[in-house]
mmCIF file of C-alpha atoms (C1' of nucleotides) in Angstrom:
data_model
loop_
_atom_site.group_PDB
_atom_site.id
_atom_site.type_symbol
_atom_site.label_atom_id
_atom_site.label_comp_id
_atom_site.label_asym_id
_atom_site.label_seq_id
_atom_site.Cartn_x
_atom_site.Cartn_y
_atom_site.Cartn_z
ATOM 1 C CA TRP A 1 -7.342 -3.876 31.350
ATOM 2 C CA PRO A 2 -5.326 -4.280 34.595
ATOM 3 C CA GLY A 3 -3.992 -0.860 35.043
ATOM 4 C CA ALA A 4 -7.085 0.959 34.108
ATOM 5 C CA ASP A 5 -9.535 -1.019 36.225
ATOM 6 C CA SER A 6 -9.100 0.769 39.391
ATOM 7 C CA HIS A 7 -10.051 4.078 37.752
ATOM 8 C CA TRP A 8 -13.295 2.620 36.561
ATOM 9 C CA ARG A 9 -14.163 0.969 39.776
ATOM 10 C CA ALA A 10 -13.198 3.847 42.024
ATOM 11 C CA PRO A 11 -14.794 7.217 40.992
ATOM 12 C CA ARG A 12 -14.433 9.998 43.324
ATOM 13 C CA GLY A 13 -16.989 9.765 46.215
ATOM 14 C CA ARG A 14 -19.289 7.503 44.012
ATOM 15 C CA LYS A 15 -17.713 4.072 44.526
ATOM 16 C CA ALA A 16 -20.161 1.606 42.928
ATOM 17 C CA ALA A 17 -23.049 3.234 44.428
ATOM 18 C CA GLY A 18 -25.905 0.830 44.455
ATOM 19 C CA ARG A 19 -24.197 -0.910 41.558
ATOM 20 C CA PRO A 20 -24.302 -4.630 41.536
ATOM 21 C CA GLY A 21 -21.349 -6.469 40.541
ATOM 22 C CA ALA A 22 -19.121 -3.416 40.246
ATOM 23 C CA GLY A 23 -16.724 -4.352 42.884
ATOM 24 C CA PRO A 24 -12.957 -5.427 42.551
ATOM 25 C CA GLY A 25 -12.429 -8.165 40.054
ATOM 26 C CA ALA A 26 -15.701 -7.960 38.406
ATOM 27 C CA PRO A 27 -15.848 -7.230 34.670
ATOM 28 C CA PRO A 28 -16.406 -3.498 34.155
ATOM 29 C CA GLY A 29 -19.918 -2.081 33.369
ATOM 30 C CA PRO A 30 -22.496 -4.965 34.131
ATOM 31 C CA GLY A 31 -25.250 -2.461 33.739
ATOM 32 C CA PRO A 32 -25.018 -0.399 30.628
ATOM 33 C CA HIS A 33 -26.867 2.651 32.147
ATOM 34 C CA GLN A 34 -24.884 2.662 35.309
ATOM 35 C CA ASP A 35 -21.617 2.086 33.470
ATOM 36 C CA THR A 36 -22.340 4.885 31.051
ATOM 37 C CA GLY A 37 -23.374 7.248 34.010
ATOM 38 C CA ASP A 38 -20.031 6.421 35.650
ATOM 39 C CA ILE A 39 -17.976 7.207 32.552
ATOM 40 C CA LEU A 40 -19.843 10.387 32.116
ATOM 41 C CA GLN A 41 -19.211 11.399 35.575
ATOM 42 C CA GLN A 42 -15.525 10.595 35.239
ATOM 43 C CA ILE A 43 -15.518 12.748 32.133
ATOM 44 C CA MET A 44 -17.234 15.705 33.710
ATOM 45 C CA ALA A 45 -14.760 15.384 36.833
ATOM 46 C CA ILE A 46 -11.735 15.163 34.740
ATOM 47 C CA THR A 47 -11.133 18.905 34.698
ATOM 48 C CA ASP A 48 -10.917 19.021 38.483
ATOM 49 C CA GLN A 49 -7.961 16.751 38.654
ATOM 50 C CA SER A 50 -4.333 17.371 38.373
ATOM 51 C CA LEU A 51 -2.484 16.991 34.963
ATOM 52 C CA ASP A 52 -1.164 13.512 35.817
ATOM 53 C CA GLU A 53 -4.392 12.265 37.237
ATOM 54 C CA ALA A 54 -6.186 13.609 34.266
ATOM 55 C CA GLN A 55 -3.831 12.029 31.820
ATOM 56 C CA ALA A 56 -4.035 8.696 33.527
ATOM 57 C CA ARG A 57 -7.822 8.928 33.625
ATOM 58 C CA LYS A 58 -7.950 10.001 30.014
ATOM 59 C CA HIS A 59 -5.874 7.008 29.085
ATOM 60 C CA ALA A 60 -8.182 4.663 31.031
ATOM 61 C CA LEU A 61 -11.310 6.129 29.414
ATOM 62 C CA ASN A 62 -9.781 5.547 26.081
ATOM 63 C CA CYS A 63 -9.294 1.948 26.730
ATOM 64 C CA HIS A 64 -12.678 1.284 28.224
ATOM 65 C CA ARG A 65 -14.811 -1.218 26.382
ATOM 66 C CA MET A 66 -17.640 1.204 26.075
ATOM 67 C CA LYS A 67 -15.669 3.948 24.590
ATOM 68 C CA PRO A 68 -16.200 3.381 20.996
ATOM 69 C CA ALA A 69 -19.992 3.224 21.410
ATOM 70 C CA LEU A 70 -20.141 6.067 23.759
ATOM 71 C CA PHE A 71 -17.951 8.027 21.274
ATOM 72 C CA SER A 72 -20.129 7.550 18.368
ATOM 73 C CA VAL A 73 -23.162 8.548 20.423
ATOM 74 C CA LEU A 74 -21.582 11.575 21.638
ATOM 75 C CA CYS A 75 -20.465 12.321 17.953
ATOM 76 C CA GLU A 76 -23.982 11.902 16.808
ATOM 77 C CA ILE A 77 -25.508 14.022 19.554
ATOM 78 C CA LYS A 78 -22.892 16.803 18.592
ATOM 79 C CA GLU A 79 -23.814 16.314 15.078
ATOM 80 C CA LYS A 80 -27.412 16.642 15.625
ATOM 81 C CA THR A 81 -27.245 19.719 17.887
ATOM 82 C CA VAL A 82 -24.456 22.166 17.507
ATOM 83 C CA LEU A 83 -23.317 21.333 14.023
ATOM 84 C CA SER A 84 -26.586 21.074 12.343
ATOM 85 C CA ILE A 85 -27.486 24.599 13.621
ATOM 86 C CA ARG A 86 -23.989 25.823 12.415
ATOM 87 C CA GLY A 87 -24.324 24.163 9.201
ATOM 88 C CA ILE A 88 -27.565 25.874 8.260
ATOM 89 C CA GLN A 89 -26.072 29.276 9.302
ATOM 90 C CA GLU A 90 -23.027 28.991 7.274
ATOM 91 C CA GLU A 91 -24.625 27.900 3.911
ATOM 92 C CA ASP A 92 -22.739 30.215 1.797
ATOM 93 C CA PRO A 93 -24.814 31.843 -1.105
ATOM 94 C CA PRO A 94 -23.025 31.839 -4.394
ATOM 95 C CA ASP A 95 -20.714 34.774 -4.105
ATOM 96 C CA ALA A 96 -21.411 37.217 -6.997
ATOM 97 C CA GLN A 97 -18.601 39.637 -5.997
ATOM 98 C CA LEU A 98 -16.029 36.926 -6.229
ATOM 99 C CA MET A 99 -17.290 35.895 -9.610
ATOM 100 C CA ARG A 100 -17.137 39.346 -10.918
ATOM 101 C CA LEU A 101 -13.560 39.774 -9.593
ATOM 102 C CA ASP A 102 -12.630 36.608 -11.105
ATOM 103 C CA ASN A 103 -14.189 37.599 -14.464
ATOM 104 C CA MET A 104 -12.466 40.878 -14.525
ATOM 105 C CA LEU A 105 -9.069 39.432 -13.745
ATOM 106 C CA LEU A 106 -9.637 36.901 -16.514
ATOM 107 C CA ALA A 107 -10.615 39.639 -18.963
ATOM 108 C CA GLU A 108 -7.616 41.700 -17.937
ATOM 109 C CA GLY A 109 -5.397 38.917 -18.565
ATOM 110 C CA VAL A 110 -4.233 38.835 -14.827
ATOM 111 C CA SER A 111 -5.471 35.254 -14.082
ATOM 112 C CA GLY A 112 -5.771 32.646 -16.840
ATOM 113 C CA PRO A 113 -3.498 32.604 -19.830
ATOM 114 C CA GLU A 114 -1.207 35.610 -20.473
ATOM 115 C CA LYS A 115 -2.629 37.825 -23.173
ATOM 116 C CA ARG A 116 -0.455 38.439 -26.035
ATOM 117 C CA GLY A 117 -0.541 40.464 -29.327
ATOM 118 C CA ARG A 118 -3.526 42.925 -30.004
ATOM 119 C CA GLY A 119 -5.989 42.522 -27.050
ATOM 120 C CA GLY A 120 -7.635 44.639 -24.401
ATOM 121 C CA PRO A 121 -5.824 48.052 -24.110
ATOM 122 C CA SER A 122 -4.002 47.765 -27.414
ATOM 123 C CA ALA A 123 -7.151 48.580 -29.089
ATOM 124 C CA VAL A 124 -7.217 51.757 -27.119
ATOM 125 C CA ALA A 125 -3.637 52.394 -27.936
ATOM 126 C CA ALA A 126 -4.386 52.329 -31.708
ATOM 127 C CA THR A 127 -6.718 55.095 -31.410
ATOM 128 C CA SER A 128 -4.356 57.538 -29.417
ATOM 129 C CA GLY A 129 -2.802 60.406 -31.170
ATOM 130 C CA GLY A 130 0.668 61.122 -32.080
ATOM 131 C CA CYS A 131 3.253 59.081 -33.882
ATOM 132 C CA PRO A 132 2.950 55.060 -33.940
ATOM 133 C CA ASN A 133 6.099 54.832 -31.906
ATOM 134 C CA ASP A 134 4.412 56.614 -28.885
ATOM 135 C CA ASN A 135 1.625 54.161 -29.035
ATOM 136 C CA SER A 136 3.997 51.103 -28.946
ATOM 137 C CA ILE A 137 5.905 52.799 -26.082
ATOM 138 C CA GLU A 138 2.703 53.211 -24.091
ATOM 139 C CA HIS A 139 1.456 49.980 -25.030
ATOM 140 C CA SER A 140 4.514 48.092 -23.913
ATOM 141 C CA ASP A 141 4.730 50.121 -20.753
ATOM 142 C CA TYR A 142 1.147 49.243 -20.023
ATOM 143 C CA ARG A 143 1.961 45.549 -20.576
ATOM 144 C CA ALA A 144 5.022 45.705 -18.504
ATOM 145 C CA LYS A 145 3.105 47.038 -15.544
ATOM 146 C CA LEU A 146 0.176 44.664 -16.259
ATOM 147 C CA SER A 147 2.749 41.774 -16.286
ATOM 148 C CA GLN A 148 4.150 43.009 -12.970
ATOM 149 C CA ILE A 149 0.612 42.983 -11.274
ATOM 150 C CA ARG A 150 0.128 39.493 -12.678
ATOM 151 C CA GLN A 151 3.409 38.314 -11.288
ATOM 152 C CA ILE A 152 2.629 39.728 -7.826
ATOM 153 C CA TYR A 153 -0.944 38.297 -7.892
ATOM 154 C CA HIS A 154 0.195 34.910 -8.795
ATOM 155 C CA SER A 155 2.883 34.796 -6.198
ATOM 156 C CA GLU A 156 0.706 35.900 -3.493
ATOM 157 C CA LEU A 157 -1.975 33.496 -4.540
ATOM 158 C CA GLU A 158 0.523 30.681 -4.443
ATOM 159 C CA LYS A 159 1.533 31.722 -0.965
ATOM 160 C CA TYR A 160 -2.101 31.836 0.242
ATOM 161 C CA GLU A 161 -2.719 28.316 -1.332
ATOM 162 C CA GLN A 162 0.443 26.707 0.290
ATOM 163 C CA ALA A 163 -0.354 28.481 3.619
ATOM 164 C CA CYS A 164 -3.939 27.306 3.425
ATOM 165 C CA SER A 165 -2.754 23.759 2.686
ATOM 166 C CA GLU A 166 -0.440 23.444 5.287
ATOM 167 C CA PHE A 167 -2.679 25.018 7.790
ATOM 168 C CA THR A 168 -5.506 22.559 6.782
ATOM 169 C CA THR A 169 -3.179 19.607 7.205
ATOM 170 C CA HIS A 170 -2.086 20.879 10.581
ATOM 171 C CA VAL A 171 -5.594 21.267 11.873
ATOM 172 C CA MET A 172 -6.802 17.872 10.374
ATOM 173 C CA ASN A 173 -3.869 16.273 12.167
ATOM 174 C CA LEU A 174 -4.659 17.926 15.205
ATOM 175 C CA LEU A 175 -8.401 16.987 15.041
ATOM 176 C CA ARG A 176 -7.623 13.577 14.198
ATOM 177 C CA GLU A 177 -5.256 13.406 17.301
ATOM 178 C CA GLN A 178 -8.013 14.991 19.406
ATOM 179 C CA SER A 179 -10.742 12.688 18.088
ATOM 180 C CA ARG A 180 -9.193 10.044 20.363
ATOM 181 C CA THR A 181 -10.194 11.915 23.408
ATOM 182 C CA ARG A 182 -13.238 13.858 22.415
ATOM 183 C CA PRO A 183 -16.189 13.412 20.046
ATOM 184 C CA ILE A 184 -14.807 14.661 16.569
ATOM 185 C CA SER A 185 -16.373 12.938 13.649
ATOM 186 C CA PRO A 186 -14.800 12.680 10.311
ATOM 187 C CA LYS A 187 -17.671 14.880 9.131
ATOM 188 C CA GLU A 188 -16.891 17.571 11.545
ATOM 189 C CA ILE A 189 -13.130 17.482 10.398
ATOM 190 C CA GLU A 190 -14.441 17.950 6.841
ATOM 191 C CA ARG A 191 -16.529 20.717 7.993
ATOM 192 C CA MET A 192 -13.696 22.331 9.864
ATOM 193 C CA VAL A 193 -11.610 22.161 6.536
ATOM 194 C CA ASN A 194 -14.265 23.877 4.619
ATOM 195 C CA ILE A 195 -14.282 26.601 7.182
ATOM 196 C CA ILE A 196 -10.663 27.058 6.870
ATOM 197 C CA HIS A 197 -11.047 27.151 3.005
ATOM 198 C CA GLY A 198 -13.742 29.698 3.377
ATOM 199 C CA LYS A 199 -11.395 31.913 5.538
ATOM 200 C CA PHE A 200 -8.558 31.552 3.164
ATOM 201 C CA SER A 201 -10.787 32.433 0.296
ATOM 202 C CA THR A 202 -11.836 35.611 1.897
ATOM 203 C CA ILE A 203 -8.199 36.505 2.168
ATOM 204 C CA GLN A 204 -7.888 35.526 -1.514
ATOM 205 C CA MET A 205 -10.779 37.579 -2.397
ATOM 206 C CA GLN A 206 -9.015 40.592 -0.767
ATOM 207 C CA LEU A 207 -6.051 39.881 -3.001
ATOM 208 C CA LYS A 208 -8.236 39.837 -5.983
ATOM 209 C CA GLN A 209 -9.842 43.015 -4.968
ATOM 210 C CA SER A 210 -6.601 45.073 -4.626
ATOM 211 C CA THR A 211 -5.495 43.397 -7.915
ATOM 212 C CA CYS A 212 -8.376 44.576 -9.627
ATOM 213 C CA GLU A 213 -7.914 48.087 -8.133
ATOM 214 C CA ALA A 214 -4.458 48.192 -9.408
ATOM 215 C CA VAL A 215 -5.438 47.354 -12.749
ATOM 216 C CA MET A 216 -8.165 49.876 -12.824
ATOM 217 C CA ILE A 217 -5.667 52.525 -11.832
ATOM 218 C CA LEU A 218 -3.235 51.439 -14.370
ATOM 219 C CA ARG A 219 -5.994 51.498 -16.979
ATOM 220 C CA SER A 220 -7.241 54.850 -15.978
ATOM 221 C CA ARG A 221 -3.876 56.253 -16.310
ATOM 222 C CA PHE A 222 -3.325 54.714 -19.535
ATOM 223 C CA LEU A 223 -6.844 55.985 -20.886
ATOM 224 C CA ASP A 224 -5.862 59.242 -19.527
ATOM 225 C CA ALA A 225 -2.793 59.215 -21.636
ATOM 226 C CA ARG A 226 -4.767 58.684 -24.777
ATOM 227 C CA ARG A 227 -6.455 61.979 -24.510
ATOM 228 C CA LYS A 228 -3.150 63.678 -24.930
ATOM 229 C CA ARG A 229 -3.508 65.081 -28.242
ATOM 230 C CA ARG A 230 -0.622 65.613 -30.563
ATOM 231 C CA ASN A 231 -0.779 67.415 -33.803
ATOM 232 C CA PHE A 232 -0.421 65.297 -36.918
ATOM 233 C CA SER A 233 2.760 65.392 -38.873
ATOM 234 C CA LYS A 234 2.956 67.946 -41.674
ATOM 235 C CA GLN A 235 3.089 64.997 -43.980
ATOM 236 C CA ALA A 236 -0.233 63.571 -42.604
ATOM 237 C CA THR A 237 -1.941 66.934 -42.662
ATOM 238 C CA GLU A 238 -0.767 67.318 -46.284
ATOM 239 C CA VAL A 239 -2.055 63.897 -47.416
ATOM 240 C CA LEU A 240 -5.348 64.382 -45.811
ATOM 241 C CA ASN A 241 -5.880 67.801 -47.122
ATOM 242 C CA GLU A 242 -5.082 66.896 -50.630
ATOM 243 C CA TYR A 243 -7.582 64.303 -50.492
ATOM 244 C CA PHE A 244 -10.123 66.368 -48.861
ATOM 245 C CA TYR A 245 -9.835 69.343 -51.286
ATOM 246 C CA SER A 246 -9.602 67.117 -54.328
ATOM 247 C CA HIS A 247 -12.799 65.340 -53.410
ATOM 248 C CA LEU A 248 -14.633 68.489 -52.216
ATOM 249 C CA SER A 249 -17.840 67.369 -53.940
ATOM 250 C CA ASN A 250 -17.947 64.174 -52.004
ATOM 251 C CA PRO A 251 -15.225 64.217 -49.115
ATOM 252 C CA TYR A 252 -16.117 60.600 -47.914
ATOM 253 C CA PRO A 253 -13.239 58.352 -48.497
ATOM 254 C CA SER A 254 -13.842 54.608 -48.795
ATOM 255 C CA GLU A 255 -12.399 52.145 -46.323
ATOM 256 C CA GLU A 256 -9.631 51.413 -48.845
ATOM 257 C CA ALA A 257 -8.875 55.100 -49.337
ATOM 258 C CA LYS A 258 -8.822 55.632 -45.706
ATOM 259 C CA GLU A 259 -6.311 52.779 -45.260
ATOM 260 C CA GLU A 260 -4.295 54.273 -47.968
ATOM 261 C CA LEU A 261 -4.219 57.665 -46.327
ATOM 262 C CA ALA A 262 -3.362 56.221 -42.905
ATOM 263 C CA LYS A 263 -0.552 54.603 -44.305
ATOM 264 C CA LYS A 264 0.783 57.493 -46.361
ATOM 265 C CA GLY A 265 0.294 59.635 -43.381
ATOM 266 C CA GLY A 266 1.535 57.426 -40.644
ATOM 267 C CA ILE A 267 -1.531 57.376 -38.579
ATOM 268 C CA THR A 268 -4.538 55.061 -37.986
ATOM 269 C CA VAL A 269 -7.562 54.550 -40.005
ATOM 270 C CA SER A 270 -9.669 55.814 -37.031
ATOM 271 C CA GLN A 271 -7.572 58.927 -36.849
ATOM 272 C CA VAL A 272 -8.313 59.469 -40.644
ATOM 273 C CA SER A 273 -12.035 58.875 -39.952
ATOM 274 C CA ASN A 274 -11.852 61.528 -37.078
ATOM 275 C CA TRP A 275 -9.943 64.125 -39.237
ATOM 276 C CA PHE A 276 -12.512 63.818 -41.964
ATOM 277 C CA GLY A 277 -15.353 64.149 -39.669
ATOM 278 C CA ASN A 278 -13.970 67.160 -38.047
ATOM 279 C CA LYS A 279 -12.792 68.641 -41.534
ATOM 280 C CA ARG A 280 -16.141 68.225 -43.093
ATOM 281 C CA ILE A 281 -18.023 69.887 -40.168
ATOM 282 C CA ARG A 282 -15.646 72.736 -39.800
ATOM 283 C CA TYR A 283 -15.351 73.392 -43.421
ATOM 284 C CA LYS A 284 -19.116 73.486 -43.642
ATOM 285 C CA LYS A 285 -19.339 75.747 -40.884
ATOM 286 C CA ASN A 286 -16.810 78.145 -42.243
ATOM 287 C CA MET A 287 -16.235 77.811 -45.876
ATOM 288 C CA GLY A 288 -14.925 81.248 -46.310
ATOM 289 C CA LYS A 289 -12.056 80.448 -43.881
ATOM 290 C CA PHE A 290 -11.113 77.522 -45.705
ATOM 291 C CA GLN A 291 -11.232 79.068 -49.148
ATOM 292 C CA GLU A 292 -7.480 79.929 -49.173
ATOM 293 C CA GLU A 293 -6.453 76.519 -48.216
ATOM 294 C CA ALA A 294 -8.817 75.183 -50.794
ATOM 295 C CA ASN A 295 -7.086 77.248 -53.514
ATOM 296 C CA ILE A 296 -3.671 76.186 -52.296
ATOM 297 C CA TYR A 297 -4.498 72.494 -52.527
ATOM 298 C CA ALA A 298 -6.279 72.807 -55.779
ATOM 299 C CA ALA A 299 -3.157 74.380 -57.324
ATOM 300 C CA LYS A 300 -1.005 71.953 -55.717
ATOM 301 C CA THR A 301 -3.088 69.172 -57.157
ATOM 302 C CA ALA A 302 -2.924 70.878 -60.626
ATOM 303 C CA VAL A 303 0.754 70.975 -60.374
ATOM 304 C CA ASP A 304 1.073 67.393 -59.389
ATOM 305 C CA ALA A 305 -1.045 66.377 -62.234
ATOM 306 C CA THR A 306 1.142 68.350 -64.766
ATOM 307 C CA THR A 307 4.237 66.877 -63.068
ATOM 308 C CA VAL A 308 2.847 63.432 -63.731
ATOM 309 C CA VAL A 309 2.002 64.115 -67.422
ATOM 310 C CA ALA A 310 5.462 65.704 -67.996
ATOM 311 C CA GLN A 311 7.008 62.673 -66.451
ATOM 312 C CA GLY A 312 5.019 60.400 -68.641
ATOM 313 C CA ASN A 313 6.262 62.406 -71.606
ATOM 314 C CA GLN A 314 9.874 62.380 -70.534
ATOM 315 C CA ALA A 315 9.568 58.472 -69.885
ATOM 316 C CA ASN A 316 8.665 58.242 -73.633
ATOM 317 C CA SER A 317 11.415 60.224 -74.800
ATOM 318 C CA PRO A 318 14.596 57.803 -74.610
ATOM 319 C CA SER A 319 17.144 60.597 -74.459
ATOM 320 C CA THR A 320 15.978 62.323 -71.357
ATOM 321 C CA PRO A 321 16.431 60.739 -67.857
ATOM 322 C CA SER A 322 13.900 61.125 -65.455
ATOM 323 C CA SER A 323 14.221 64.349 -63.462
ATOM 324 C CA GLY A 324 11.314 65.778 -61.234
ATOM 325 C CA LYS A 325 10.419 65.394 -57.880
ATOM 326 C CA SER A 326 9.286 61.957 -56.833
ATOM 327 C CA GLY A 327 5.569 62.546 -56.074
ATOM 328 C CA PRO A 328 2.803 60.094 -56.532
ATOM 329 C CA SER A 329 -0.149 62.002 -57.448
ATOM 330 C CA HIS A 330 -3.276 61.971 -55.543
ATOM 331 C CA GLN A 331 -5.691 62.161 -58.401
ATOM 332 C CA SER A 332 -9.337 61.885 -57.870
ATOM 333 C "C1'" DG C 1 -2.413 83.774 -19.806
ATOM 334 C "C1'" DC C 2 -5.369 83.997 -23.836
ATOM 335 C "C1'" DG C 3 -7.446 82.658 -27.934
ATOM 336 C "C1'" DC C 4 -7.527 79.919 -31.682
ATOM 337 C "C1'" DA C 5 -6.467 75.353 -33.990
ATOM 338 C "C1'" DT C 6 -7.084 70.793 -33.849
ATOM 339 C "C1'" DG C 7 -7.471 65.755 -32.611
ATOM 340 C "C1'" DA C 8 -10.566 62.840 -29.763
ATOM 341 C "C1'" DT C 9 -14.755 61.758 -27.519
ATOM 342 C "C1'" DT C 10 -19.850 61.531 -26.985
ATOM 343 C "C1'" DA C 11 -24.627 61.665 -27.886
ATOM 344 C "C1'" DC C 12 -27.700 61.174 -31.447
ATOM 345 C "C1'" DA C 13 -29.858 59.881 -36.039
ATOM 346 C "C1'" DC C 14 -30.072 56.959 -39.665
ATOM 347 C "C1'" DG X 1 -21.433 50.835 -38.351
ATOM 348 C "C1'" DT X 2 -21.080 55.698 -40.245
ATOM 349 C "C1'" DG X 3 -21.704 60.492 -40.166
ATOM 350 C "C1'" DT X 4 -23.046 64.851 -37.725
ATOM 351 C "C1'" DA X 5 -22.889 67.985 -34.190
ATOM 352 C "C1'" DA X 6 -21.445 69.450 -29.869
ATOM 353 C "C1'" DT X 7 -17.913 69.352 -26.673
ATOM 354 C "C1'" DC X 8 -13.602 68.424 -24.368
ATOM 355 C "C1'" DA X 9 -8.785 68.871 -23.819
ATOM 356 C "C1'" DT X 10 -4.515 69.803 -25.437
ATOM 357 C "C1'" DG X 11 -0.931 72.309 -28.577
ATOM 358 C "C1'" DC X 12 0.715 76.509 -29.922
ATOM 359 C "C1'" DG X 13 1.705 81.085 -31.430
ATOM 360 C "C1'" DC X 14 1.260 85.693 -29.589
#
DNA sequence: GCGCATGATTACAC
DNA sequence: GTGTAATCATGCGC
């Protein structure tokens, strides 16, 4: 080490103090303790020097034969003191909130595979009032907005991940570079990477949180919309009333009958169930009020039955074409 | 704006 | 899960 030798042998103001064999030409560091002491002194004093001087000293220190041994000892000391304390403090408990957010985003179809068809809010849409077209409009609107949220979420997440990866690589390179001049063990680099990932996952959690909030707002708006009541069409009310009054002794349509009524009225099965629930209780509470209505539908049913009979007779007569109203009967 | 009608929701019982 | 009863919230005619 021709160039570096002078540095080792001539520390400021402490030139080979009482060190045998440390004179010019002698191999550096005959006594391990004194040699190490010298090196440490030089390291301590390096900040007092000018930049050029310090650079030269650093280079010399790097080339010292004791450097690898000293370096690993310093790494070990650092590991045992500072890092071990920090390590204990930074043991993260499993983050329940993050898990909750992840689960919610998954359930809402924001993260994970995109949900298609009848899932999630579509079931809610099926129970909303009004014509079926309105449901599909609300549904497609909801899905479009959810898809927008999903898109933003993934794009932001990707950005964060890319930034995290770039920053981690940068810091790792920096630490590797610095590990040539100060005690940075691979373990410490790894720990630093974990810290960076931790910081970025905090940012990601904020993103997840705001995404969840956006979904909740969208959902609440959508759920509010379902309460908007629209009266059934005349056709639907007619079909339901006909069934109700023709089954007055037992106004409990079977599942099949409900489906049939729903189809005829252009409403959902649950709307049929709601209607019958309301009708039964309201009829029972005020039979007098519904009497007129009951008479009208009873007469209507009778007319329908007569029409069907008449049509049957006409069909049997070869000379008469079918003429009456089309009207499938709702016979009980 | 008011009152009634009506579809939807909720709590409860079975 | 279904039905009942009460209630809410909106539509609609006046």
